[in-house]
Short mmCIF file of C-alpha atoms and ligand atoms in Angstrom, two decimals:
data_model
loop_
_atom_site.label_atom_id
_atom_site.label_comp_id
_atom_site.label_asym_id
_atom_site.label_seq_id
_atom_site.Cartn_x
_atom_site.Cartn_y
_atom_site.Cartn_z
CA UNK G 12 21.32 204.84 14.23
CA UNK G 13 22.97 201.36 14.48
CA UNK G 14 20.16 199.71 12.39
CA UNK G 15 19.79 202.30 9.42
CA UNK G 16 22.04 200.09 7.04
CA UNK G 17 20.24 197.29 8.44
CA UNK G 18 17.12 199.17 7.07
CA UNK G 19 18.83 199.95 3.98
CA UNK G 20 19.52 195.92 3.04
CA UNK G 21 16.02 195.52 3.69
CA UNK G 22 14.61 197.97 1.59
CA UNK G 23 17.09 196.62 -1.19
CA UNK G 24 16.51 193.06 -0.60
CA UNK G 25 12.46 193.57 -0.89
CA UNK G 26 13.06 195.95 -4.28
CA UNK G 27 14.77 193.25 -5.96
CA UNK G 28 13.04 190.75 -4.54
CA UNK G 29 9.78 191.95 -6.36
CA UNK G 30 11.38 192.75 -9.39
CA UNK G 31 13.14 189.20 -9.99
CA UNK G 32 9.34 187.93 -9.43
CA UNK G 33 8.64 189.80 -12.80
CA UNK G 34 6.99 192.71 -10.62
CA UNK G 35 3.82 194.07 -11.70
CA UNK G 36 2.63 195.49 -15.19
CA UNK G 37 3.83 199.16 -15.72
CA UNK G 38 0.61 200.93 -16.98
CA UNK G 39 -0.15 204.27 -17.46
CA UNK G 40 -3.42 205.39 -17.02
CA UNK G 41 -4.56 209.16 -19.26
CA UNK G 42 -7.32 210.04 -16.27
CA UNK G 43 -8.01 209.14 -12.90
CA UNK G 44 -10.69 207.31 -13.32
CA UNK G 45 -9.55 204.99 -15.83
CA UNK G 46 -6.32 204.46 -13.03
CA UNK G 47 -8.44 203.65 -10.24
CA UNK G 48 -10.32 201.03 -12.58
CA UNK G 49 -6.92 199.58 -13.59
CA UNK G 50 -5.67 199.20 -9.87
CA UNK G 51 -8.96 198.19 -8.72
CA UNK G 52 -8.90 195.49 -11.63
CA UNK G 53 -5.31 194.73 -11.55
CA UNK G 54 -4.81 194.68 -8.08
CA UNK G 55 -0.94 193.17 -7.32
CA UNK G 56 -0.75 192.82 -10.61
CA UNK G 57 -0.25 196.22 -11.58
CA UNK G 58 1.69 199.13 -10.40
CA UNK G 59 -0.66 202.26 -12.12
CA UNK G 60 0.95 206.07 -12.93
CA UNK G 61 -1.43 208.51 -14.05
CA UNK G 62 -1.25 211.70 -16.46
CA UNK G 63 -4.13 213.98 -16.08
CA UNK G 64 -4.38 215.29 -12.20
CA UNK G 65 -8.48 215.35 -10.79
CA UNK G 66 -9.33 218.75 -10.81
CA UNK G 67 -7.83 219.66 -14.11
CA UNK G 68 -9.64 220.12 -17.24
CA UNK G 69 -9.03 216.51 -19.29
CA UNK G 70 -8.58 218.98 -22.66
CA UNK G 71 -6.11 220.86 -21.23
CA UNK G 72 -3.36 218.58 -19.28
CA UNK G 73 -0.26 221.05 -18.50
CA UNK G 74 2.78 218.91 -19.75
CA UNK G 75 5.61 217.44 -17.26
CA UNK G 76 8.60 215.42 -18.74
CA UNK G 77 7.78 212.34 -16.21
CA UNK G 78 4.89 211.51 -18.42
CA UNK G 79 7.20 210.61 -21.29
CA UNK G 80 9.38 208.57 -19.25
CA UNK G 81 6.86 206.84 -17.62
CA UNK G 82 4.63 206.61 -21.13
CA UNK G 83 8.35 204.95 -22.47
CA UNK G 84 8.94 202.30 -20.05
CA UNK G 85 5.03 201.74 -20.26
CA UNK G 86 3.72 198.01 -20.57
CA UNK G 87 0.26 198.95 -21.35
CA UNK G 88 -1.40 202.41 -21.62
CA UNK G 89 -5.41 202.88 -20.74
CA UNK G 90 -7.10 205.80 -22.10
CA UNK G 91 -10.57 207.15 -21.29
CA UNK G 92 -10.99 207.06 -25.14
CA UNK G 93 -13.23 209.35 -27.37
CA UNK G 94 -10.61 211.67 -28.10
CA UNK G 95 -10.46 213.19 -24.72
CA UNK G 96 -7.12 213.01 -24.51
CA UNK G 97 -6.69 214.71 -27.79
CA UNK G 98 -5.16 217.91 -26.15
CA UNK G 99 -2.33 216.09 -24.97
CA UNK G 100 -1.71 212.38 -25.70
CA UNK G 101 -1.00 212.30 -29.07
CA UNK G 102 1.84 214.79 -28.55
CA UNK G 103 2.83 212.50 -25.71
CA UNK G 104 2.91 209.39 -27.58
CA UNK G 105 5.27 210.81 -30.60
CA UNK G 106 8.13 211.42 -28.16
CA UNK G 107 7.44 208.16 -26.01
CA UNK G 108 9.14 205.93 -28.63
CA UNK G 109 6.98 203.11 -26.94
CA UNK G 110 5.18 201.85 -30.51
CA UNK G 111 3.36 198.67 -28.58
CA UNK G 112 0.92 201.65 -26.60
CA UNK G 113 -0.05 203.86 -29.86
CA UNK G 114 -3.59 203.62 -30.69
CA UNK G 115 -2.59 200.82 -33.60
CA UNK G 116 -0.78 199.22 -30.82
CA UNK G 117 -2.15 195.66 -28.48
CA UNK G 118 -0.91 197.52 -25.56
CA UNK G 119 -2.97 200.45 -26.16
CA UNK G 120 -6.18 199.27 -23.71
CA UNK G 121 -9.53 202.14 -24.77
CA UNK G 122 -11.95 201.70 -22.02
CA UNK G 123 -14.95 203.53 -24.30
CA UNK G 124 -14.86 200.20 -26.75
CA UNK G 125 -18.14 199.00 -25.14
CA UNK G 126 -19.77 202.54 -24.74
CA UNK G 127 -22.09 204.29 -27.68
CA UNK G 128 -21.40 207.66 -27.99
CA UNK G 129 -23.90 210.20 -27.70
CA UNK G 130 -23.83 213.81 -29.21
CA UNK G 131 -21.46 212.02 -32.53
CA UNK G 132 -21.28 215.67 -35.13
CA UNK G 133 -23.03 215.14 -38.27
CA UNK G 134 -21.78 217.08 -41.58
CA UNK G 135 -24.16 218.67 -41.07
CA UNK G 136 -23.66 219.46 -37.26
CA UNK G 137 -20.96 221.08 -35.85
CA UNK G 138 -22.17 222.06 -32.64
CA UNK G 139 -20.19 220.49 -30.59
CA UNK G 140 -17.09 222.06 -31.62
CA UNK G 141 -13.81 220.30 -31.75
CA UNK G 142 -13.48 219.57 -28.39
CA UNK G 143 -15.81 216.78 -28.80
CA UNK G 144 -15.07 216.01 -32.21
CA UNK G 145 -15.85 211.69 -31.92
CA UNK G 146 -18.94 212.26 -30.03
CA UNK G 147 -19.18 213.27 -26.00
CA UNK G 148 -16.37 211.75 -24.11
CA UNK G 149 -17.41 212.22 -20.45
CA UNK G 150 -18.52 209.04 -20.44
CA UNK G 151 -17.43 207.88 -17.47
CA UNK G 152 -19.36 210.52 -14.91
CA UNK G 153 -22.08 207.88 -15.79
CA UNK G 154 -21.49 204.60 -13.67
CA UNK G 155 -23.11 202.41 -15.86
CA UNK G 156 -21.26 203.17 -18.65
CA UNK G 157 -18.55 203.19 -16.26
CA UNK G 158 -18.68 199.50 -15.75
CA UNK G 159 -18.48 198.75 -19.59
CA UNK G 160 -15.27 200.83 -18.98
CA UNK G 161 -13.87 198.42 -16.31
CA UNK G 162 -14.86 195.32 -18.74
CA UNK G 163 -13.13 197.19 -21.36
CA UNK G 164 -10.19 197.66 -19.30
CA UNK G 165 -9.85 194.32 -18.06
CA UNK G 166 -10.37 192.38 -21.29
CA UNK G 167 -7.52 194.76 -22.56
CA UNK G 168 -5.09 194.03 -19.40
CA UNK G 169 -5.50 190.18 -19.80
CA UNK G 170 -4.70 190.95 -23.90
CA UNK G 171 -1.57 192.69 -22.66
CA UNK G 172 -0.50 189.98 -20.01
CA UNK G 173 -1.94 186.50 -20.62
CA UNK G 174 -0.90 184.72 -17.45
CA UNK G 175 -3.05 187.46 -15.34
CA UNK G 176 -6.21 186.50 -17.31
CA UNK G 177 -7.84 184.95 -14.14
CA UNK G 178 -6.66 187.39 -12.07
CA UNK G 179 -8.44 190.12 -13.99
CA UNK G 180 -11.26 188.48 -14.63
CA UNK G 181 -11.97 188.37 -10.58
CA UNK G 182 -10.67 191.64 -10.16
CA UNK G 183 -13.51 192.55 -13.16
CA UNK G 184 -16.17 190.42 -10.94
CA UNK G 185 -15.74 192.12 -8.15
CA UNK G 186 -15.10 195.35 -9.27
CA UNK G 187 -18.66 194.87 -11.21
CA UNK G 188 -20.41 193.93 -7.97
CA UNK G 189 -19.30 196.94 -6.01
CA UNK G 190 -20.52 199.21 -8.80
CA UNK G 191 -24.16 197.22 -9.00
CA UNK G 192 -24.08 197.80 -5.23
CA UNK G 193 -23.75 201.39 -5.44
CA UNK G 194 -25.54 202.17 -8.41
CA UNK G 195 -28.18 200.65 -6.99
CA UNK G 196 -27.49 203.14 -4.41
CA UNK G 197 -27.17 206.01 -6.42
CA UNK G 198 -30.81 205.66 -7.96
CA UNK G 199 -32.30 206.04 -5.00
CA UNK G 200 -29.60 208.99 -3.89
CA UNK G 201 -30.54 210.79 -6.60
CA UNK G 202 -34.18 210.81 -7.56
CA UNK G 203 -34.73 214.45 -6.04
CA UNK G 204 -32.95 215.19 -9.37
CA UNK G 205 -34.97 213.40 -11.76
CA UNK G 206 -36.98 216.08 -14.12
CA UNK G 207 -34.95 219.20 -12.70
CA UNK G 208 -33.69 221.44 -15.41
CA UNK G 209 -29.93 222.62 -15.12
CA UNK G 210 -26.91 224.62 -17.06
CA UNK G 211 -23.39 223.59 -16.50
CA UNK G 212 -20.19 225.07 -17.56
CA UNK G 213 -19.17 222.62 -20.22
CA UNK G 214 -21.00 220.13 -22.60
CA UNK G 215 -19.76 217.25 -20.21
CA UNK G 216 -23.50 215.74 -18.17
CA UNK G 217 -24.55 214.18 -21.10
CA UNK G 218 -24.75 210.80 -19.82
CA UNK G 219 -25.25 212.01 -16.07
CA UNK G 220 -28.47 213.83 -17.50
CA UNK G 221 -30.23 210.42 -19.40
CA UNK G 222 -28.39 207.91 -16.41
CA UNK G 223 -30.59 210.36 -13.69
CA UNK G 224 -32.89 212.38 -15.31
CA UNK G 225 -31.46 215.69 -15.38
CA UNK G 226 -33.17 217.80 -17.93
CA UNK G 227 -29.62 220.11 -19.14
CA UNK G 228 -31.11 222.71 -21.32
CA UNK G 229 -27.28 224.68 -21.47
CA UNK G 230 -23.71 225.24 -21.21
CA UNK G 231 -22.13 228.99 -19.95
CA UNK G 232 -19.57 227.82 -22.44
CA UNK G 233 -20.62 228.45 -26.19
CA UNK G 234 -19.61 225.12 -27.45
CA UNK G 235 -17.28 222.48 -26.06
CA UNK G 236 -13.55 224.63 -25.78
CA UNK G 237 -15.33 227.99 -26.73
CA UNK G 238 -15.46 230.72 -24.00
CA UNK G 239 -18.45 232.24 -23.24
CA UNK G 240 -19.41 235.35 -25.46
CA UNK G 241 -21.99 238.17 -23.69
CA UNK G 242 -24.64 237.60 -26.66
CA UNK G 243 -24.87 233.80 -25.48
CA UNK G 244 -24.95 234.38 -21.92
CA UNK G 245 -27.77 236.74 -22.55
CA UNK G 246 -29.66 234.14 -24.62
CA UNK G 247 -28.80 231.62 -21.78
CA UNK G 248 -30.10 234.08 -18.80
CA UNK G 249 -32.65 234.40 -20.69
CA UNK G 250 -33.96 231.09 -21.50
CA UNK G 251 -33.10 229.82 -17.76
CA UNK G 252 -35.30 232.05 -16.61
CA UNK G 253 -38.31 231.56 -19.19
CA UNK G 254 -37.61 227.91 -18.24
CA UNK G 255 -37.35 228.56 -14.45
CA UNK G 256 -33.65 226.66 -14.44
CA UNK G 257 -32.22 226.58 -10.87
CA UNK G 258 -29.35 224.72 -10.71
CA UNK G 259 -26.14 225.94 -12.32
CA UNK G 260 -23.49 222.82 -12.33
CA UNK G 261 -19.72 224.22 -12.03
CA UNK G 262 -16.91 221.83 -13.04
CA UNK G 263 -14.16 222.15 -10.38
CA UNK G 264 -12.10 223.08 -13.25
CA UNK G 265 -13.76 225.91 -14.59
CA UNK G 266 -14.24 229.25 -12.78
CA UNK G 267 -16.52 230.07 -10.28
CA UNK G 268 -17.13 233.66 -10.80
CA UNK G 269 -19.03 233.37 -14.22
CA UNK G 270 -20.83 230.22 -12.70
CA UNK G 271 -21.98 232.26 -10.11
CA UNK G 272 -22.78 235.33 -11.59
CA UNK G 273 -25.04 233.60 -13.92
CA UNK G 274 -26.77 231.81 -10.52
CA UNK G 275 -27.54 235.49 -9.18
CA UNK G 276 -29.21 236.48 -12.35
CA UNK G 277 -31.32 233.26 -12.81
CA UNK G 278 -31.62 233.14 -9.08
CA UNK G 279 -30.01 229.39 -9.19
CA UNK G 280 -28.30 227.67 -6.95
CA UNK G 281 -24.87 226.50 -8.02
CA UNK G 282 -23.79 222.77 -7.56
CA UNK G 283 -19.69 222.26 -7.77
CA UNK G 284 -18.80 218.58 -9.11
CA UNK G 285 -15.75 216.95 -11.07
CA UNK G 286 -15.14 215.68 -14.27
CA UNK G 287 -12.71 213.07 -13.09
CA UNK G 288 -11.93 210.89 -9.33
CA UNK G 289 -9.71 213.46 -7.83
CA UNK G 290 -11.18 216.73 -8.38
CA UNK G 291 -13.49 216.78 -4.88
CA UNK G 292 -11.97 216.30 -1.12
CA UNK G 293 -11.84 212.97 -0.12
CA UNK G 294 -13.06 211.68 -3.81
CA UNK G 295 -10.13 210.09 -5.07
CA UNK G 296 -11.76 206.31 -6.25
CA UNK G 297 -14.30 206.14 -9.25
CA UNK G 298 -16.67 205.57 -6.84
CA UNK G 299 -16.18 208.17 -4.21
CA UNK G 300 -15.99 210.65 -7.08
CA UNK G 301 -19.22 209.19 -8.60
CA UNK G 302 -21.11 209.86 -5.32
CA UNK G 303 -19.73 213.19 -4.47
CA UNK G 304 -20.89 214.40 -7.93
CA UNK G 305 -24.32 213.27 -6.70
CA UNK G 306 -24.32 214.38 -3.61
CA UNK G 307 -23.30 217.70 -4.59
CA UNK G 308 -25.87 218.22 -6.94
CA UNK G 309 -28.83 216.58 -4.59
CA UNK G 310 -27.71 219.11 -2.14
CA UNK G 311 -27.94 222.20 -4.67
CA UNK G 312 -31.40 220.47 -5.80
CA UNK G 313 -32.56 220.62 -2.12
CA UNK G 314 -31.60 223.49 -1.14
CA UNK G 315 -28.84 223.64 0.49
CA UNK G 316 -25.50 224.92 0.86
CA UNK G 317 -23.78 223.56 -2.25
CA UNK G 318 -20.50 224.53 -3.59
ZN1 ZN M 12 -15.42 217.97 -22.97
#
């Protein structure tokens, strides 16, 4: 008991002692992903809060008031980009009174800068619905699109704090050589799922699909944000069985039930993955989420217990 206050000096004399050293960079991050690339980047550098939580749904964030403190005090603000924080950034952003991290703003760092779009609506196109209303934004299931994410990230960090340049420029090296290491990795993990046709929940394995050759021929959702109806799960039942589909891909945050049920009928087996680091146990990094996705569908692919 003698040494709490002891303790207590400490404690004090270490806080102020890293903020008088101009602490780190206060960023907020919208996803996990984009937070783990920003730590793994920053490193010392930076002290990282994120918004949305793993196993949510990244167009539907549930609101707390720390995320407009923490979006105030902000130094920099990374975003997944694409509009896939439409649901609940912009909102965010009016009441943050932090003009330097609005989209017009150099502290406003949009790690999809270096990544083409697929599925971008036409006119004359509006299948996608207005979830996806820039193009697909689940870019960054996709590791190599993931590492023009980190470069994206890091050019916008050394933008935001000029004396760090260096730093994030090794943090970017190395950061780039892990994920060469484990794509390389990942290609041979998963070939079983090269030319196997599969349905998941939402429009969100676009670049999972043409990174590994997954052959998606469907979504239990309608469109992007709109429920399932029972004419279009018909017409999906349907097809997945002219087509002989057998793998049903649930996103942790969508139900399980209608995954399933849909499974039964096809006779599919049904893979559970995330749409963000987070969602799985024991997949918190970009890159331990990036392998338990593949993982999880391999083992649906082969046969086993998935999900
Ligand atoms: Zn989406």
């Amino acid at each position: 008991m003698a040494s709490r206050p002891v303790e207590i000096a400490c404690v004090l004399c270490l806080t102020l002692a890293a903020s008088s050293a101009g602490a780190a960079l206060r960023v907020v991050a919208s996803t996990p992903d984009v937070a783990d690339m920003a730590r793994q980047i920053g490193g010392e550098r930076v002290a990282v809060e994120t918004i949305a939580a793993g196993g949510q749904d990244p167009h539907k964030v549930p609101m707390k008031p720390s995320f407009v403190t923490n979006l105030n005090r902000a130094d920099a603000l990374v975003v997944n980009g694409l509009g896939l924080e439409h649901a609940f950034l912009p909102g965010l952003l009016e009441v943050a009174s932090n003009p330097k991290i609005l989209p017009t703003g150099a502290a406003y760092i949009d790690a999809s800068i270096f990544v083409k779009p697929l599925e971008v609506p036409t006119s004359q196109n509006r299948s996608q619905g207005d979830l996806h209303p820039l193009g697909n934004p689940h870019i960054s299931l996709d590791p190599v699109r993931g590492k023009l994410m980190a470069r994206a990230i890091a050019e916008g960090l050394a933008r935001v704090d000029p004396p760090g340049a260096p730093a994030y420029q090794a943090g970017l090296g190395r950061y780039e050589a892990l994920l060469d290491e484990k794509i390389a990795e990942w290609e041979r993990l998963a070939a079983p799922l090269r030319g196997v046709k599969a349905v998941s929940y939402h429009q969100d394995l676009v670049y999972v699909a043409e990174r590994f050759g997954l052959d998606m021929v469907g979504t239990i959702e309608t469109k992007p944000g709109v429920p399932a109806t029972p004419g279009h799960l018909e017409e999906l039942v349907d097809r997945m069985k002219r087509e002989q589909v057998k793998l049903v891909i649930r996103e942790v945050a969508y139900e399980m039930p209608l995954a399933r049920t849909v499974a039964e009928r096809t006779g599919a087996r049904v893979a559970t993955i995330s749409t963000m680091a987070g969602g799985l146990p024991g997949a918190d990094s970009y890159v331990d989420f990036i392998e338990a996705n593949l993982r999880a569908l391999v083992v649906a692919v082969q046969g086993g217990a998935a999900g």
